[in-house]
Amino acid sequence: GQQVMQIPQYQHVQEGEDFTTYCNSSTTLSNIQWYKQRPGGHPVFLIQLVKSGEVKKQKRLTFQFGEAKKNSSLHITATQTTDVGTYFCATDSGGSNYKLTFGKGTLLTVNP
Amino acid sequence: DAEITQSPRHKITETGRQVTLACHQTWNHNNMFWYRQDLGHGLRLIHYSYGVQDTNKGEVSDGYSVSRSNTEDLPLTLESAASSQTSVYFCASSRTSGPTGELFFGEGSRLTVL
């Protein structure tokens, strides 16, 4: 199945700094989803990207899907303590295959 | 409101015992999944189902089984628990519609095998 690599594994920032996590694949992806998991919580869906070069924004979060559909990024502007958690990217194999393969995630900690 | 619930939320068991983790969703989703989450490994797929009587193995299915007798439930059974199965288990569900819909996760079940 599809595999996605996420970097970095950990990121510690001062509150107000920006944060970016990357998701990379050696093969073309049909789509990419992003999830956030707060400490002690469960993953919660953030967004899905489908189109080549797609960019979507949710307040301070910007999601991008690469032109070749082999990479994606999540950028947070001016981090806040509420952004703390692990961010996962996930993808499926396309077609009628609904199972998702997750990256290992990036743990973001924010120093107030 | 529709939801997905897991039980028990915490369980401690002994090596060799059979354990069943329950998952119940009221979304009326056809797709249901079991993942395990371990430090350094992220979320790994154990088993999944696309409808009643349908079950499929994921990437880490050894030692686990599932059954799907109705739309709402996908129980996960550890036939003979091993210490390597100590983990946090998440059940999830999604709609059957293209493109792939978002996964809705349960709160998780933390299992410790002594």
Short mmCIF file of C-alpha atoms in Angstrom, two decimals:
data_model
loop_
_atom_site.label_atom_id
_atom_site.label_comp_id
_atom_site.label_asym_id
_atom_site.label_seq_id
_atom_site.Cartn_x
_atom_site.Cartn_y
_atom_site.Cartn_z
CA GLY A 1 0.00 0.00 0.00
CA GLN A 2 0.86 3.65 -0.02
CA GLN A 3 3.53 4.87 2.37
CA VAL A 4 4.05 8.41 3.55
CA MET A 5 7.03 9.79 5.46
CA GLN A 6 6.56 12.69 7.81
CA ILE A 7 9.20 15.14 8.97
CA PRO A 8 10.15 16.32 11.45
CA GLN A 9 9.26 13.77 14.10
CA TYR A 10 9.30 16.43 16.82
CA GLN A 11 9.17 20.22 16.79
CA HIS A 12 9.36 22.55 19.76
CA VAL A 13 8.59 26.22 19.20
CA GLN A 14 8.06 29.36 21.19
CA GLU A 15 4.52 30.64 21.17
CA GLY A 16 4.11 33.00 18.22
CA GLU A 17 6.63 31.21 16.00
CA ASP A 18 5.56 29.43 12.83
CA PHE A 19 5.52 25.66 12.38
CA THR A 20 5.59 23.42 9.33
CA THR A 21 5.32 19.66 8.97
CA TYR A 22 5.92 17.79 5.74
CA CYS A 23 4.53 14.61 4.30
CA ASN A 24 6.37 12.91 1.45
CA SER A 25 5.75 9.91 -0.78
CA SER A 26 7.81 8.22 -3.48
CA THR A 27 4.63 7.56 -5.46
CA THR A 28 1.78 9.74 -6.66
CA LEU A 29 -0.96 10.09 -4.09
CA SER A 30 -4.67 10.12 -4.90
CA ASN A 31 -5.36 12.38 -1.95
CA ILE A 32 -3.96 13.42 1.41
CA GLN A 33 -5.74 13.93 4.69
CA TRP A 34 -4.47 15.69 7.79
CA TYR A 35 -5.41 14.87 11.37
CA LYS A 36 -4.60 16.40 14.74
CA GLN A 37 -4.33 14.45 17.96
CA ARG A 38 -4.19 16.33 21.24
CA PRO A 39 -2.19 14.69 24.06
CA GLY A 40 -4.29 11.88 25.52
CA GLY A 41 -6.91 12.31 22.82
CA HIS A 42 -7.93 10.73 19.57
CA PRO A 43 -7.11 11.84 16.01
CA VAL A 44 -9.47 14.45 14.62
CA PHE A 45 -9.84 15.15 10.92
CA LEU A 46 -8.61 18.55 9.76
CA ILE A 47 -8.79 18.54 5.99
CA GLN A 48 -8.54 16.56 2.77
CA LEU A 49 -6.62 17.65 -0.34
CA VAL A 50 -7.30 16.06 -3.70
CA LYS A 51 -6.13 18.32 -6.50
CA SER A 52 -2.59 18.89 -7.72
CA GLY A 53 -1.20 22.14 -6.28
CA GLU A 54 -4.21 22.59 -4.02
CA VAL A 55 -3.92 25.08 -1.16
CA LYS A 56 -6.49 25.34 1.60
CA LYS A 57 -6.57 27.57 4.65
CA GLN A 58 -8.25 27.20 8.02
CA LYS A 59 -7.58 30.34 10.06
CA ARG A 60 -3.86 30.10 10.95
CA LEU A 61 -3.42 26.69 9.26
CA THR A 62 -2.39 26.40 5.60
CA PHE A 63 -2.42 23.06 3.82
CA GLN A 64 -0.70 22.40 0.49
CA PHE A 65 -0.68 19.48 -1.92
CA GLY A 66 2.30 19.37 -4.23
CA GLU A 67 2.06 19.79 -7.98
CA ALA A 68 3.22 16.21 -8.52
CA LYS A 69 0.90 14.96 -5.74
CA LYS A 70 3.86 13.35 -3.99
CA ASN A 71 4.11 15.69 -1.02
CA SER A 72 2.02 17.85 1.25
CA SER A 73 2.62 20.32 4.02
CA LEU A 74 0.80 21.82 6.97
CA HIS A 75 1.91 25.27 8.06
CA ILE A 76 0.75 26.98 11.24
CA THR A 77 1.29 30.72 11.51
CA ALA A 78 1.95 32.24 14.93
CA THR A 79 1.52 29.11 17.00
CA GLN A 80 -0.54 29.10 20.15
CA THR A 81 -0.51 26.70 23.10
CA THR A 82 -3.77 25.27 21.78
CA ASP A 83 -1.85 24.00 18.72
CA VAL A 84 0.02 21.45 20.85
CA GLY A 85 -0.44 17.89 19.64
CA THR A 86 0.60 15.39 17.02
CA TYR A 87 -0.21 16.11 13.40
CA PHE A 88 -0.64 13.16 11.06
CA CYS A 89 -0.94 12.95 7.33
CA ALA A 90 -2.76 9.99 5.82
CA THR A 91 -3.58 8.65 2.39
CA ASP A 92 -5.39 5.80 0.71
CA SER A 93 -4.62 3.79 -2.42
CA GLY A 94 -7.34 5.42 -4.46
CA GLY A 95 -10.33 3.90 -6.21
CA SER A 96 -12.73 2.15 -3.85
CA ASN A 97 -10.01 1.62 -1.26
CA TYR A 98 -11.12 3.48 1.85
CA LYS A 99 -8.42 2.37 4.29
CA LEU A 100 -5.93 5.03 5.24
CA THR A 101 -2.20 4.67 5.78
CA PHE A 102 -0.87 7.17 8.29
CA GLY A 103 2.48 8.86 8.56
CA LYS A 104 4.20 8.55 11.94
CA GLY A 105 3.23 12.08 12.85
CA THR A 106 4.93 15.26 14.01
CA LEU A 107 4.65 16.11 17.69
CA LEU A 108 4.40 19.86 18.19
CA THR A 109 5.07 21.39 21.58
CA VAL A 110 4.69 25.11 22.21
CA ASN A 111 6.47 27.01 24.94
CA PRO A 112 4.25 29.84 26.26
CA ASP B 1 -25.79 13.15 17.93
CA ALA B 2 -24.13 10.32 16.04
CA GLU B 3 -20.99 8.99 17.67
CA ILE B 4 -18.48 6.18 17.90
CA THR B 5 -17.79 4.61 21.27
CA GLN B 6 -15.19 2.16 22.47
CA SER B 7 -15.19 -0.02 25.55
CA PRO B 8 -13.47 -0.63 27.80
CA ARG B 9 -11.41 2.55 27.84
CA HIS B 10 -8.75 0.91 29.97
CA LYS B 11 -8.00 -2.76 30.51
CA ILE B 12 -5.24 -4.73 32.16
CA THR B 13 -4.99 -8.41 31.33
CA GLU B 14 -2.56 -11.28 31.57
CA THR B 15 -0.58 -12.98 28.85
CA GLY B 16 -2.57 -15.72 27.16
CA ARG B 17 -6.02 -14.42 27.99
CA GLN B 18 -8.60 -13.63 25.35
CA VAL B 19 -9.61 -9.99 25.20
CA THR B 20 -12.36 -8.30 23.21
CA LEU B 21 -12.49 -4.56 22.60
CA ALA B 22 -15.87 -3.23 21.56
CA CYS B 23 -16.55 -0.54 18.99
CA HIS B 24 -20.03 0.84 18.30
CA GLN B 25 -20.93 3.62 15.89
CA THR B 26 -24.22 5.31 15.27
CA TRP B 27 -23.13 7.11 12.08
CA ASN B 28 -24.52 4.26 9.97
CA HIS B 29 -21.13 4.10 8.25
CA ASN B 30 -20.31 1.06 6.16
CA ASN B 31 -16.54 1.36 6.72
CA MET B 32 -15.01 0.52 10.08
CA PHE B 33 -11.36 0.21 11.06
CA TRP B 34 -9.16 -0.81 13.96
CA TYR B 35 -5.77 0.87 14.44
CA ARG B 36 -3.17 0.49 17.12
CA GLN B 37 -0.96 3.38 18.20
CA ASP B 38 2.50 2.88 19.62
CA LEU B 39 5.26 5.39 20.27
CA GLY B 40 7.43 5.71 17.21
CA HIS B 41 5.04 3.82 14.96
CA GLY B 42 2.11 6.15 14.57
CA LEU B 43 -1.21 4.54 13.68
CA ARG B 44 -1.09 1.08 12.14
CA LEU B 45 -4.08 -0.68 10.63
CA ILE B 46 -5.07 -3.98 12.21
CA HIS B 47 -8.33 -4.99 10.51
CA TYR B 48 -11.06 -3.27 8.57
CA SER B 49 -14.54 -3.88 7.22
CA TYR B 50 -16.48 -2.32 4.35
CA GLY B 51 -19.83 -3.75 5.38
CA VAL B 52 -21.72 -6.52 7.14
CA GLN B 53 -19.96 -9.89 6.86
CA ASP B 54 -16.93 -8.23 5.25
CA THR B 55 -13.58 -8.27 7.10
CA ASN B 56 -10.05 -7.68 5.85
CA LYS B 57 -6.56 -7.87 7.30
CA GLY B 58 -4.47 -4.77 7.74
CA GLU B 59 -0.70 -4.46 8.06
CA VAL B 60 -0.48 -5.78 11.66
CA SER B 61 -3.28 -8.36 11.85
CA ASP B 62 -1.42 -11.32 13.41
CA GLY B 63 -2.97 -12.26 16.76
CA TYR B 64 -6.16 -10.26 16.13
CA SER B 65 -9.57 -11.03 14.65
CA VAL B 66 -12.75 -9.08 13.95
CA SER B 67 -16.31 -9.89 13.01
CA ARG B 68 -19.01 -7.70 11.44
CA SER B 69 -22.50 -9.04 12.10
CA ASN B 70 -24.22 -5.64 11.83
CA THR B 71 -23.48 -2.14 10.59
CA GLU B 72 -22.94 -0.60 14.02
CA ASP B 73 -20.35 -2.90 15.63
CA LEU B 74 -16.83 -4.14 14.90
CA PRO B 75 -15.41 -5.93 17.94
CA LEU B 76 -11.68 -6.62 18.00
CA THR B 77 -10.56 -9.88 19.64
CA LEU B 78 -7.09 -10.76 20.83
CA GLU B 79 -7.19 -14.54 20.87
CA SER B 80 -4.25 -14.98 23.25
CA ALA B 81 -2.93 -11.67 24.50
CA ALA B 82 0.81 -11.05 24.32
CA SER B 83 2.90 -8.31 25.92
CA SER B 84 3.65 -6.99 22.43
CA GLN B 85 -0.04 -6.17 22.13
CA THR B 86 0.14 -3.60 24.91
CA SER B 87 -0.99 -0.50 23.07
CA VAL B 88 -3.68 2.09 22.56
CA TYR B 89 -6.35 0.86 20.19
CA PHE B 90 -8.52 3.18 18.12
CA CYS B 91 -11.65 2.27 16.27
CA ALA B 92 -12.73 4.49 13.39
CA SER B 93 -15.48 4.67 10.81
CA SER B 94 -16.12 6.45 7.53
CA ARG B 95 -18.77 6.85 4.86
CA THR B 96 -18.73 4.91 1.64
CA SER B 97 -18.55 7.69 -0.90
CA GLY B 98 -15.80 8.85 -3.16
CA PRO B 99 -13.31 10.31 -2.73
CA THR B 100 -12.29 8.76 0.59
CA GLY B 101 -14.21 10.31 3.44
CA GLU B 102 -12.76 11.42 6.72
CA LEU B 103 -12.28 8.95 9.53
CA PHE B 104 -14.21 9.46 12.75
CA PHE B 105 -12.25 8.02 15.66
CA GLY B 106 -13.39 6.66 18.98
CA GLU B 107 -11.79 7.79 22.22
CA GLY B 108 -9.41 4.83 22.27
CA SER B 109 -8.89 1.76 24.46
CA ARG B 110 -5.66 1.48 26.40
CA LEU B 111 -4.72 -2.17 26.82
CA THR B 112 -1.93 -3.42 29.07
CA VAL B 113 -0.86 -7.06 28.84
CA LEU B 114 1.17 -8.24 31.82
#
